[in-house]
Short mmCIF file of C-alpha atoms in Angstrom, two decimals:
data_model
loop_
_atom_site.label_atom_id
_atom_site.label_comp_id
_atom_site.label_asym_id
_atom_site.label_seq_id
_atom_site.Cartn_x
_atom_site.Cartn_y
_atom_site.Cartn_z
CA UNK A 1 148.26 9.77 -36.81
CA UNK A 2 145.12 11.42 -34.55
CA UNK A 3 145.89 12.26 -31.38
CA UNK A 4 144.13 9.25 -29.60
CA UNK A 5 144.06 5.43 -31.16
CA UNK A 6 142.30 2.68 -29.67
CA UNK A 7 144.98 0.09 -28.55
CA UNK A 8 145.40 -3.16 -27.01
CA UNK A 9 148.40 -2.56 -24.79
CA UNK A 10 151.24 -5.13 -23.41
CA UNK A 11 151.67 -3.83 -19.64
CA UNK A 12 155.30 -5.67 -19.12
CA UNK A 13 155.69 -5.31 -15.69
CA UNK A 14 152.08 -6.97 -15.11
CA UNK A 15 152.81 -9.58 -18.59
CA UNK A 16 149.35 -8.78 -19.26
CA UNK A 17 147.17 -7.26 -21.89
CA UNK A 18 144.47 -4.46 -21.04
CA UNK A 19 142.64 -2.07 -23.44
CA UNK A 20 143.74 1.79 -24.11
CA UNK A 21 144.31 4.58 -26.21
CA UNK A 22 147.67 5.45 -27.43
CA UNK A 23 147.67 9.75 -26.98
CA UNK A 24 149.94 12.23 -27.72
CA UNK A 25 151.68 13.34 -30.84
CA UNK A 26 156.07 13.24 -31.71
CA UNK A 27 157.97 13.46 -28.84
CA UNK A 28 155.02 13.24 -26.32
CA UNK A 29 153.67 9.87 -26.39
CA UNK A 30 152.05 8.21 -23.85
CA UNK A 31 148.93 5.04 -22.97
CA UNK A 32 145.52 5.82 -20.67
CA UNK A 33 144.38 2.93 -19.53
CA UNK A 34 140.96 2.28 -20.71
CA UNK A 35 139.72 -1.42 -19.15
CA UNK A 36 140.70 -4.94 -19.25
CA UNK A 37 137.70 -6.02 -20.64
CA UNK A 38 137.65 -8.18 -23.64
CA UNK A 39 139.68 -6.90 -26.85
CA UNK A 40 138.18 -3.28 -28.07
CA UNK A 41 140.55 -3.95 -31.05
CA UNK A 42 142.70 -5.79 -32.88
CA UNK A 43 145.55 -3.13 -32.82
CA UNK A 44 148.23 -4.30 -30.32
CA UNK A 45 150.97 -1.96 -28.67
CA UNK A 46 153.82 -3.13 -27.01
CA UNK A 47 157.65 -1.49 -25.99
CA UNK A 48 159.19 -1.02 -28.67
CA UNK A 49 160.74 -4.80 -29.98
CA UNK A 50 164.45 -5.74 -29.15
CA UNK A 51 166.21 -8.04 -31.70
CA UNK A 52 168.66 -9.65 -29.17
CA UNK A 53 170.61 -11.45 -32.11
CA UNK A 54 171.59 -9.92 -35.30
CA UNK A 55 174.06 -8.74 -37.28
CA UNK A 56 174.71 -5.06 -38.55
CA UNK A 57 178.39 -4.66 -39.59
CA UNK A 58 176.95 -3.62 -43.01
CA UNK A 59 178.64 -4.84 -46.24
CA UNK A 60 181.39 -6.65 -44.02
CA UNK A 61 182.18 -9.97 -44.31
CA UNK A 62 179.54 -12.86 -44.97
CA UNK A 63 176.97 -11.99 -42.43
CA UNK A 64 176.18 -8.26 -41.72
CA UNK A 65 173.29 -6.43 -42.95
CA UNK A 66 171.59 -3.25 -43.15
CA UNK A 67 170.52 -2.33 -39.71
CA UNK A 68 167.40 -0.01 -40.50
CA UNK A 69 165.91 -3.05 -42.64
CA UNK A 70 165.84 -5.37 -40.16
CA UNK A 71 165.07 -2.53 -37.47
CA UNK A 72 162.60 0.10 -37.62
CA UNK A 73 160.93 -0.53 -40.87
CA UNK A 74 159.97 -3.94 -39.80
CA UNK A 75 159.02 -3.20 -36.42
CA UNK A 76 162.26 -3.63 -34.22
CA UNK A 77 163.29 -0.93 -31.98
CA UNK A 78 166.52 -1.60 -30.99
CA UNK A 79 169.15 -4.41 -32.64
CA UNK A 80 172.42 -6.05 -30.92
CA UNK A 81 174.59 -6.95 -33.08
CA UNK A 82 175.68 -10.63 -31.85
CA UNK A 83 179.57 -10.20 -32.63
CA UNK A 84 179.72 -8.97 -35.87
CA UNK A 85 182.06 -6.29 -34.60
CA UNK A 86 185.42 -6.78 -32.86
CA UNK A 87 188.22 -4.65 -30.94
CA UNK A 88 189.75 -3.92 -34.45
CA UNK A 89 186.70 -3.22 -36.80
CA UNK A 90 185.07 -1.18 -34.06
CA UNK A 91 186.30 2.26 -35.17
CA UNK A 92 185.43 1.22 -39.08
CA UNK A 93 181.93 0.45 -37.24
CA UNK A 94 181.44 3.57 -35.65
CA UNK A 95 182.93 6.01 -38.12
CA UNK A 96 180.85 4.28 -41.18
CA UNK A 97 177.99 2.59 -40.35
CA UNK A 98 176.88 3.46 -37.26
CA UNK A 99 175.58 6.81 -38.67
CA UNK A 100 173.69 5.34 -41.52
CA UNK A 101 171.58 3.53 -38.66
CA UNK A 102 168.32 5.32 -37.03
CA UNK A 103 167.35 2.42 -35.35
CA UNK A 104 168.37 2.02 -31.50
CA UNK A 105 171.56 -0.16 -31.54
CA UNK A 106 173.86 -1.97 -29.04
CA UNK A 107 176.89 -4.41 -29.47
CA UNK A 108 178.21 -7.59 -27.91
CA UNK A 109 181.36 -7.56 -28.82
CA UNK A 110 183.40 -10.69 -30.63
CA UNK A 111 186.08 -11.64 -28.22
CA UNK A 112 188.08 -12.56 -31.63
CA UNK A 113 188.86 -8.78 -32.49
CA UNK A 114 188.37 -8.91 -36.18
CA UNK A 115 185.00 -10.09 -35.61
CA UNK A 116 182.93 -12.35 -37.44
CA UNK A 117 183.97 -12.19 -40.84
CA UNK A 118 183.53 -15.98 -41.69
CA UNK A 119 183.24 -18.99 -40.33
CA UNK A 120 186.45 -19.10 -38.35
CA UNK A 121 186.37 -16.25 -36.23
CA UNK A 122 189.76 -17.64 -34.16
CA UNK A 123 192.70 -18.47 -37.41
CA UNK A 124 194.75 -15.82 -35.83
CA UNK A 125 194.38 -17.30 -31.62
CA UNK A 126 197.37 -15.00 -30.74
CA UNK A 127 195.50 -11.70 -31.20
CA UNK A 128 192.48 -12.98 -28.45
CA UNK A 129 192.85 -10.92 -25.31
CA UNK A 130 190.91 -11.09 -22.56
CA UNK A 131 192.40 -7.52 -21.35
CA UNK A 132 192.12 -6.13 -24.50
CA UNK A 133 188.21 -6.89 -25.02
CA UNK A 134 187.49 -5.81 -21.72
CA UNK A 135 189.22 -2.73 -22.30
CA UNK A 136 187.31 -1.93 -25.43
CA UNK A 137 184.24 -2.85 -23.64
CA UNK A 138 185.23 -0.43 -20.66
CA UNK A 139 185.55 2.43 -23.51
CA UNK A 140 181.74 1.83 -25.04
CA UNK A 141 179.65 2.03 -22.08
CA UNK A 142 176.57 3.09 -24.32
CA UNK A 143 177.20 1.09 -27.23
CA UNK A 144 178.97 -2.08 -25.88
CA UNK A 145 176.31 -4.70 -24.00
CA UNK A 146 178.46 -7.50 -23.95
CA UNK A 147 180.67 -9.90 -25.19
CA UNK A 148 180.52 -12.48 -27.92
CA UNK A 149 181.97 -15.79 -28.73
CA UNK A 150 181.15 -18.86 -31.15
CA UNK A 151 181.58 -22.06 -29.68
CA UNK A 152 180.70 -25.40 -31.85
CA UNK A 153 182.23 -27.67 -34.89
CA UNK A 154 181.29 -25.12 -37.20
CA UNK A 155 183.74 -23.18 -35.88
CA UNK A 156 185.97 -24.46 -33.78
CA UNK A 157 188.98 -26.77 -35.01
CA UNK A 158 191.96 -26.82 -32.57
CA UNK A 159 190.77 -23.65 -30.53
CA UNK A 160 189.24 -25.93 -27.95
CA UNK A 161 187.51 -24.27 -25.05
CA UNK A 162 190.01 -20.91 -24.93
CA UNK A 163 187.60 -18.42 -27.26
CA UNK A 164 185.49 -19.63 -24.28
CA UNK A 165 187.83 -19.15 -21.16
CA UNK A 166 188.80 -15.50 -22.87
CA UNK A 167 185.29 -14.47 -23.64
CA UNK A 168 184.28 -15.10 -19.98
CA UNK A 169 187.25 -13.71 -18.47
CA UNK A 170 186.84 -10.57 -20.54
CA UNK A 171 183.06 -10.51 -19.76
CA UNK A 172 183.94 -10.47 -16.17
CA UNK A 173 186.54 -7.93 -16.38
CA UNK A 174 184.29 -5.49 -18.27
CA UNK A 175 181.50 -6.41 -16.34
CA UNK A 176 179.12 -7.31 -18.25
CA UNK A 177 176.95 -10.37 -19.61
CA UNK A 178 178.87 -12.48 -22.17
CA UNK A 179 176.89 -14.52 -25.14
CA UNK A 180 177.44 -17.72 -26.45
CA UNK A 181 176.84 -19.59 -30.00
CA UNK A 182 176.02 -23.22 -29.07
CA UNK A 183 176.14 -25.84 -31.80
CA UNK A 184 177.87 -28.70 -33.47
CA UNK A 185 179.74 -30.87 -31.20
CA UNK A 186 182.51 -30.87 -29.99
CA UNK A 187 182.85 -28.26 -27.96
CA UNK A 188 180.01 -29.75 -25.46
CA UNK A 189 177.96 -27.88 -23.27
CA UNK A 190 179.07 -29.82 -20.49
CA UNK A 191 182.50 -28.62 -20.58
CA UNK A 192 181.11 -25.03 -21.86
CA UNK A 193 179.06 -24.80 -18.64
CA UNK A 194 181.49 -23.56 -15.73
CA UNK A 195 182.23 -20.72 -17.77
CA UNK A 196 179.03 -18.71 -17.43
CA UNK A 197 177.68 -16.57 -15.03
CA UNK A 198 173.95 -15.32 -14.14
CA UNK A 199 172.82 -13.12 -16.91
CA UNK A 200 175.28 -14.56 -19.34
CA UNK A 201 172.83 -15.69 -22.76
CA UNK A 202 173.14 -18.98 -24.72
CA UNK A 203 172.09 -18.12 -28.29
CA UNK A 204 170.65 -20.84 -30.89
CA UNK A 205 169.55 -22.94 -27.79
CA UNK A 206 166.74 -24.68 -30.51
CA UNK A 207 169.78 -25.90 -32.93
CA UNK A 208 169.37 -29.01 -34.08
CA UNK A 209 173.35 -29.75 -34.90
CA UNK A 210 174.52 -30.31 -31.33
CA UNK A 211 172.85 -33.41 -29.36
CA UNK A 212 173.94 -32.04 -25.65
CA UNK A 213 171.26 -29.40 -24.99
CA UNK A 214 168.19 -31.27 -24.54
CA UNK A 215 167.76 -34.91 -23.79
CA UNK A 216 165.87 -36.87 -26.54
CA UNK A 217 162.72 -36.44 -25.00
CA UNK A 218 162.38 -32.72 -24.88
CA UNK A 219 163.91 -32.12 -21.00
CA UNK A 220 167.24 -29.82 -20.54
CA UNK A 221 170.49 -31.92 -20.72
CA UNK A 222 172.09 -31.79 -16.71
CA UNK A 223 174.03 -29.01 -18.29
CA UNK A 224 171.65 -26.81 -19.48
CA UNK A 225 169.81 -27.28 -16.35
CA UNK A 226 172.35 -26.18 -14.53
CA UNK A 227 172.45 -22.93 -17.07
CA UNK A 228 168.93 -22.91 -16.19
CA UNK A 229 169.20 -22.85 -12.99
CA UNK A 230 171.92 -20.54 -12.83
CA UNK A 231 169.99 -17.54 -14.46
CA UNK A 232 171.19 -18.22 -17.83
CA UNK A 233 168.98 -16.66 -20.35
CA UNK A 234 168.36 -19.11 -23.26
CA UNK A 235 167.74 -17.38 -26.86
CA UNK A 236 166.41 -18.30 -29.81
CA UNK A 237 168.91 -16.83 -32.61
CA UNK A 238 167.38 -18.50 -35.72
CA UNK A 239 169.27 -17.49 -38.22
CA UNK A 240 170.04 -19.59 -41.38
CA UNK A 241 171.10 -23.25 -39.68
CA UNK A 242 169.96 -22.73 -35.35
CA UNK A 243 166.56 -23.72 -35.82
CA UNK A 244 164.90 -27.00 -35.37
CA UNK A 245 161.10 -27.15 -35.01
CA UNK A 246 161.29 -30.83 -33.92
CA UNK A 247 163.96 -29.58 -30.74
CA UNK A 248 161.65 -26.75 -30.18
CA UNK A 249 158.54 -28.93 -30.10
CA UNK A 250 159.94 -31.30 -28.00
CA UNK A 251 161.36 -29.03 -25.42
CA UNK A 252 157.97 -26.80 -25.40
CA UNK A 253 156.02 -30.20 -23.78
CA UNK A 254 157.78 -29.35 -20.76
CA UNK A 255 157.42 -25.97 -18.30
CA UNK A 256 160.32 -23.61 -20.28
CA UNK A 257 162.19 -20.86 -19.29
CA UNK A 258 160.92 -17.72 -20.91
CA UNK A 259 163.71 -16.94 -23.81
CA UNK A 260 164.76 -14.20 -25.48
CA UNK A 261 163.84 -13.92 -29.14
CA UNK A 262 166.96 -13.27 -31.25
CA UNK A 263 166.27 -13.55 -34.75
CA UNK A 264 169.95 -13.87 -36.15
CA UNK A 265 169.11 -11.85 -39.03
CA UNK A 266 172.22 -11.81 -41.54
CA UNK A 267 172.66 -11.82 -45.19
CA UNK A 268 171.64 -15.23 -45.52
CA UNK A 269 168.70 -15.72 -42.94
CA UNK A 270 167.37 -11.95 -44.41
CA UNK A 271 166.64 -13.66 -47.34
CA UNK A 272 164.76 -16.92 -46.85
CA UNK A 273 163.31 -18.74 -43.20
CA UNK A 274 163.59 -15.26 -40.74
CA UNK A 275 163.07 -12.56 -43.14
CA UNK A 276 162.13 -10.35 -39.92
CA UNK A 277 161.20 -10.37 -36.25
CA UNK A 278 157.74 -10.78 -37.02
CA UNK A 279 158.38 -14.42 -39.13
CA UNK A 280 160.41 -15.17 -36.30
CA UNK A 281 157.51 -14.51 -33.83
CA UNK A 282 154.55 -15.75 -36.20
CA UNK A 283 156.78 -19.07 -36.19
CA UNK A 284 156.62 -19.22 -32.58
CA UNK A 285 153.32 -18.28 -32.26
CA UNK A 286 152.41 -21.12 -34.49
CA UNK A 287 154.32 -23.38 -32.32
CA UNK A 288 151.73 -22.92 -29.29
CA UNK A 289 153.76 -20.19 -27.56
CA UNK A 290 151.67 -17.71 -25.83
CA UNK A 291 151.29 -14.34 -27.03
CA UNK A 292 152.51 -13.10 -23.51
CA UNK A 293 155.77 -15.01 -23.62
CA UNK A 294 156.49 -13.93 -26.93
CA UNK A 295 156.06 -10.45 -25.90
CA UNK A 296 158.01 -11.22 -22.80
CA UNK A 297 161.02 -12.26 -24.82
CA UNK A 298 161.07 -9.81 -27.48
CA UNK A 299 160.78 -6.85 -24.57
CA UNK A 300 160.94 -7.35 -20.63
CA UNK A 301 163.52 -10.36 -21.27
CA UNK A 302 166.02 -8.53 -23.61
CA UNK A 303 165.35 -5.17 -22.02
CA UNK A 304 166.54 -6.88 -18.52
CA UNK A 305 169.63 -8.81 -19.88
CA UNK A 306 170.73 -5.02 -21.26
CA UNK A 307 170.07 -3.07 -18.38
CA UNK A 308 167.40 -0.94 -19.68
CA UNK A 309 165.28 -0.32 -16.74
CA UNK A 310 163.20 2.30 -17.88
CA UNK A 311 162.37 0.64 -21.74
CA UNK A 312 159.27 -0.91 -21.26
CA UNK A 313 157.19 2.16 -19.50
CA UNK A 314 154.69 3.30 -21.42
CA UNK A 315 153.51 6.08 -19.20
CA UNK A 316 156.34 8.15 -21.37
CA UNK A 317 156.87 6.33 -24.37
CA UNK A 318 160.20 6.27 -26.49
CA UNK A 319 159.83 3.42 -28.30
CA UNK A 320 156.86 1.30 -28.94
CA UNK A 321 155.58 -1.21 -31.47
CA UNK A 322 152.32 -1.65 -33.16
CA UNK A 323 151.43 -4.49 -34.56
CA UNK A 324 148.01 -6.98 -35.39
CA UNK A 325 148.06 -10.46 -35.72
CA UNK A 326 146.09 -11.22 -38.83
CA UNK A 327 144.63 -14.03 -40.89
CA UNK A 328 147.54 -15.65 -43.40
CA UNK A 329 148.28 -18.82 -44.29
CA UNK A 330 152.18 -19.77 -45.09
CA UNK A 331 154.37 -22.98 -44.63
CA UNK A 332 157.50 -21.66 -42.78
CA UNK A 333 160.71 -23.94 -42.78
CA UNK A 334 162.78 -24.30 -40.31
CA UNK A 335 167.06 -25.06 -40.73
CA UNK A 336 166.81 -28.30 -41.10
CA UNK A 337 164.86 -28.97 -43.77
CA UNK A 338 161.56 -29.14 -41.79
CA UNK A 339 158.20 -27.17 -42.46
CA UNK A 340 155.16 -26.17 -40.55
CA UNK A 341 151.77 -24.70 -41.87
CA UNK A 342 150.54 -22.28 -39.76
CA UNK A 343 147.59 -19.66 -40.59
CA UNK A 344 148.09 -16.62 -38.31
CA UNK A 345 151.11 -14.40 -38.68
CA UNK A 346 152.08 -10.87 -36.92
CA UNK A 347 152.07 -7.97 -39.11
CA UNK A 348 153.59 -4.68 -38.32
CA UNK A 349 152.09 -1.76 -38.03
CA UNK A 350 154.19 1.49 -37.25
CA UNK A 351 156.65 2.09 -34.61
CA UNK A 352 157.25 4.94 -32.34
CA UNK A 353 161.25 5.02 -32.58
CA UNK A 354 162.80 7.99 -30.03
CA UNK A 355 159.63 9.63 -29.87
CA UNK A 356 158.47 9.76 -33.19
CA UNK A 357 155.53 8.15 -34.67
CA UNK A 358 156.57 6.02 -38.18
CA UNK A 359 154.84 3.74 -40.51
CA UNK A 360 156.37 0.12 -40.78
CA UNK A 361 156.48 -1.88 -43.96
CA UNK A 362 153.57 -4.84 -43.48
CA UNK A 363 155.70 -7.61 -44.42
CA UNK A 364 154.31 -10.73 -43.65
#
């Protein structure tokens, strides 16, 4: 790696792009402005990429994965895992997995405490505790972000809305932001909505199971507007069945939120439609979103709903993503059966991961 490379930098707190010279060597990293004149390269920098949706709990269960895959080597900074892990598997977390992982890692925590093993999270309801969670929570203030729950006919039977009521009580007790998995109806937003608070996130808002998010013709349901409204950060989470590009293309007509970009990378979605963040964001990209949003949501947004005030300065950078956006033509399907052809797709470069400089497999 020379000392000074030619970049075309992502300023976050201005959402803009402006020309520049990446300088410095491990451990000492840092961007000189240069101009913000037309592109001097095709060589793009940005903070480091946050995966605000996947899953991590290696080799447990159907969905975890292996963290450094999904992370580093494909361009992705730092990964929450979207309540794989729960109050009881925590310790089996920590102790061993957590130090197989270099990339940057934080957890939402499943309000059911065995966490997501399958696709009923809530068989045993008697073990949920609000207390309990928020406890845990209290206990992690590095590791634990948040708090998870799974709310839609793909997972709920007779639970009802009380995964909900516990996950948001033990959100508020722990203080922090809790997520949600939105789906299949019943449950219905409608009667999800009084439960969340500003900075709470509703994952797999692009599903197309559930018909209570967005009106038929692309506008927010009342509820979601209200979410909306409410500072309610909306997130992709693709994964393997949350993705519809007729919902998405619908809803993008109309002035949208910008969202985070949570992949929902697990042992299913790793292996065909996501692959990595950078399918994920060539998708979008495809779609008509701008190159600004998407950088948005895979860095200011995420970075904000965690609390990480200082990970998008590049004046001293920690972590940081390079990446092009290159010629390729593919037909990417979404998760219900649908497929687009687009012919540009983002292709990783290296990351600089805790100060150090490493290549990243070029997947596309």
């Amino acid at each position: 790696m020379n000392e000074k490379t030619l970049v075309r930098y992502y300023d976050a707190p201005k959402n803009s792009f402006f020309n520049g010279e990446l300088c410095g060597r491990d451990g000492d990293w840092h961007v000189e402005y240069r101009n913000d004149g037309p592109p001097e390269t095709d060589l793009f920098l940005s903070p480091g990429w946050i995966d605000m949706h996947a899953h991590i709990f290696d080799g447990f269960g159907l969905f975890g994965t292996e963290a450094d895959a999904v992370g580093w080597k494909t361009g992705t900074c730092l990964l929450v895992d979207a309540g794989t892990v729960g109050e009881y598997t925590l310790h089996g977390f920590t102790k061993y997995v957590m130090p197989t992982i270099e990339t940057n890692i934080r957890l939402f925590l499943c309000i059911s405490p065995i966490g997501v093993i399958f696709h009923h999270d809530y068989n045993a309801m008697q073990y949920l505790n609000a207390d309990c969670c928020a406890a845990c929570v209290a206990e992690h203030p590095g590791l634990i972000s948040g708090v998870k729950v799974r709310m839609g006919s793909e997972t709920i039977r007779h639970e009802g809305l009380e995964p909900l009521r516990l996950a948001s009580l033990a959100a508020r007790k722990g203080g922090v932001p809790m997520m949600v998995h939105v789906g299949g109806n019943p449950p219905y937003l409608k009667d999800m909505e009084p439960y969340f608070e500003k900075g709470d996130i509703i994952t797999h808002v692009f599903n197309g199971r559930g018909g209570d998010v967005w009106n038929p013709d692309g506008t927010p349901s009342e509820a979601l507007q209200k979410l909306i409204d409410r500072g309610v950060w909306l997130d992709v989470g693709h994964g393997s069945s949350s993705f519809d590009f007729d919902v998405f293309e619908r809803a993008a007509r109309y002035p949208l939120p910008r969202f985070l970009m949570g992949t929902d990378l697990h042992q299913s979605s790793v292996k065909k439609l996501v692959r990595n963040m950078a399918v994920l964001l060539s998708k979008l990209y495809g779609c008509g979103v701008s190159l600004e949003d998407i950088l948005y949501g895979v860095t200011t947004g995420p970075a904000t709903a965690l609390g990480l005030t200082d990970w998008c300065r590049l004046s001293t950078i920690q972590n940081a993503t390079l990446f092009r956006i290159v010629d390729h033509t593919e037909t990417y399907e979404d998760c219900q059966g649908n497929s687009r052809t687009f012919h540009k797709a983002f292709s990783t470069e290296a990351v600089i991961l805790n100060g150090e400089y490493r290549k990243t497999a070029a997947i596309l």
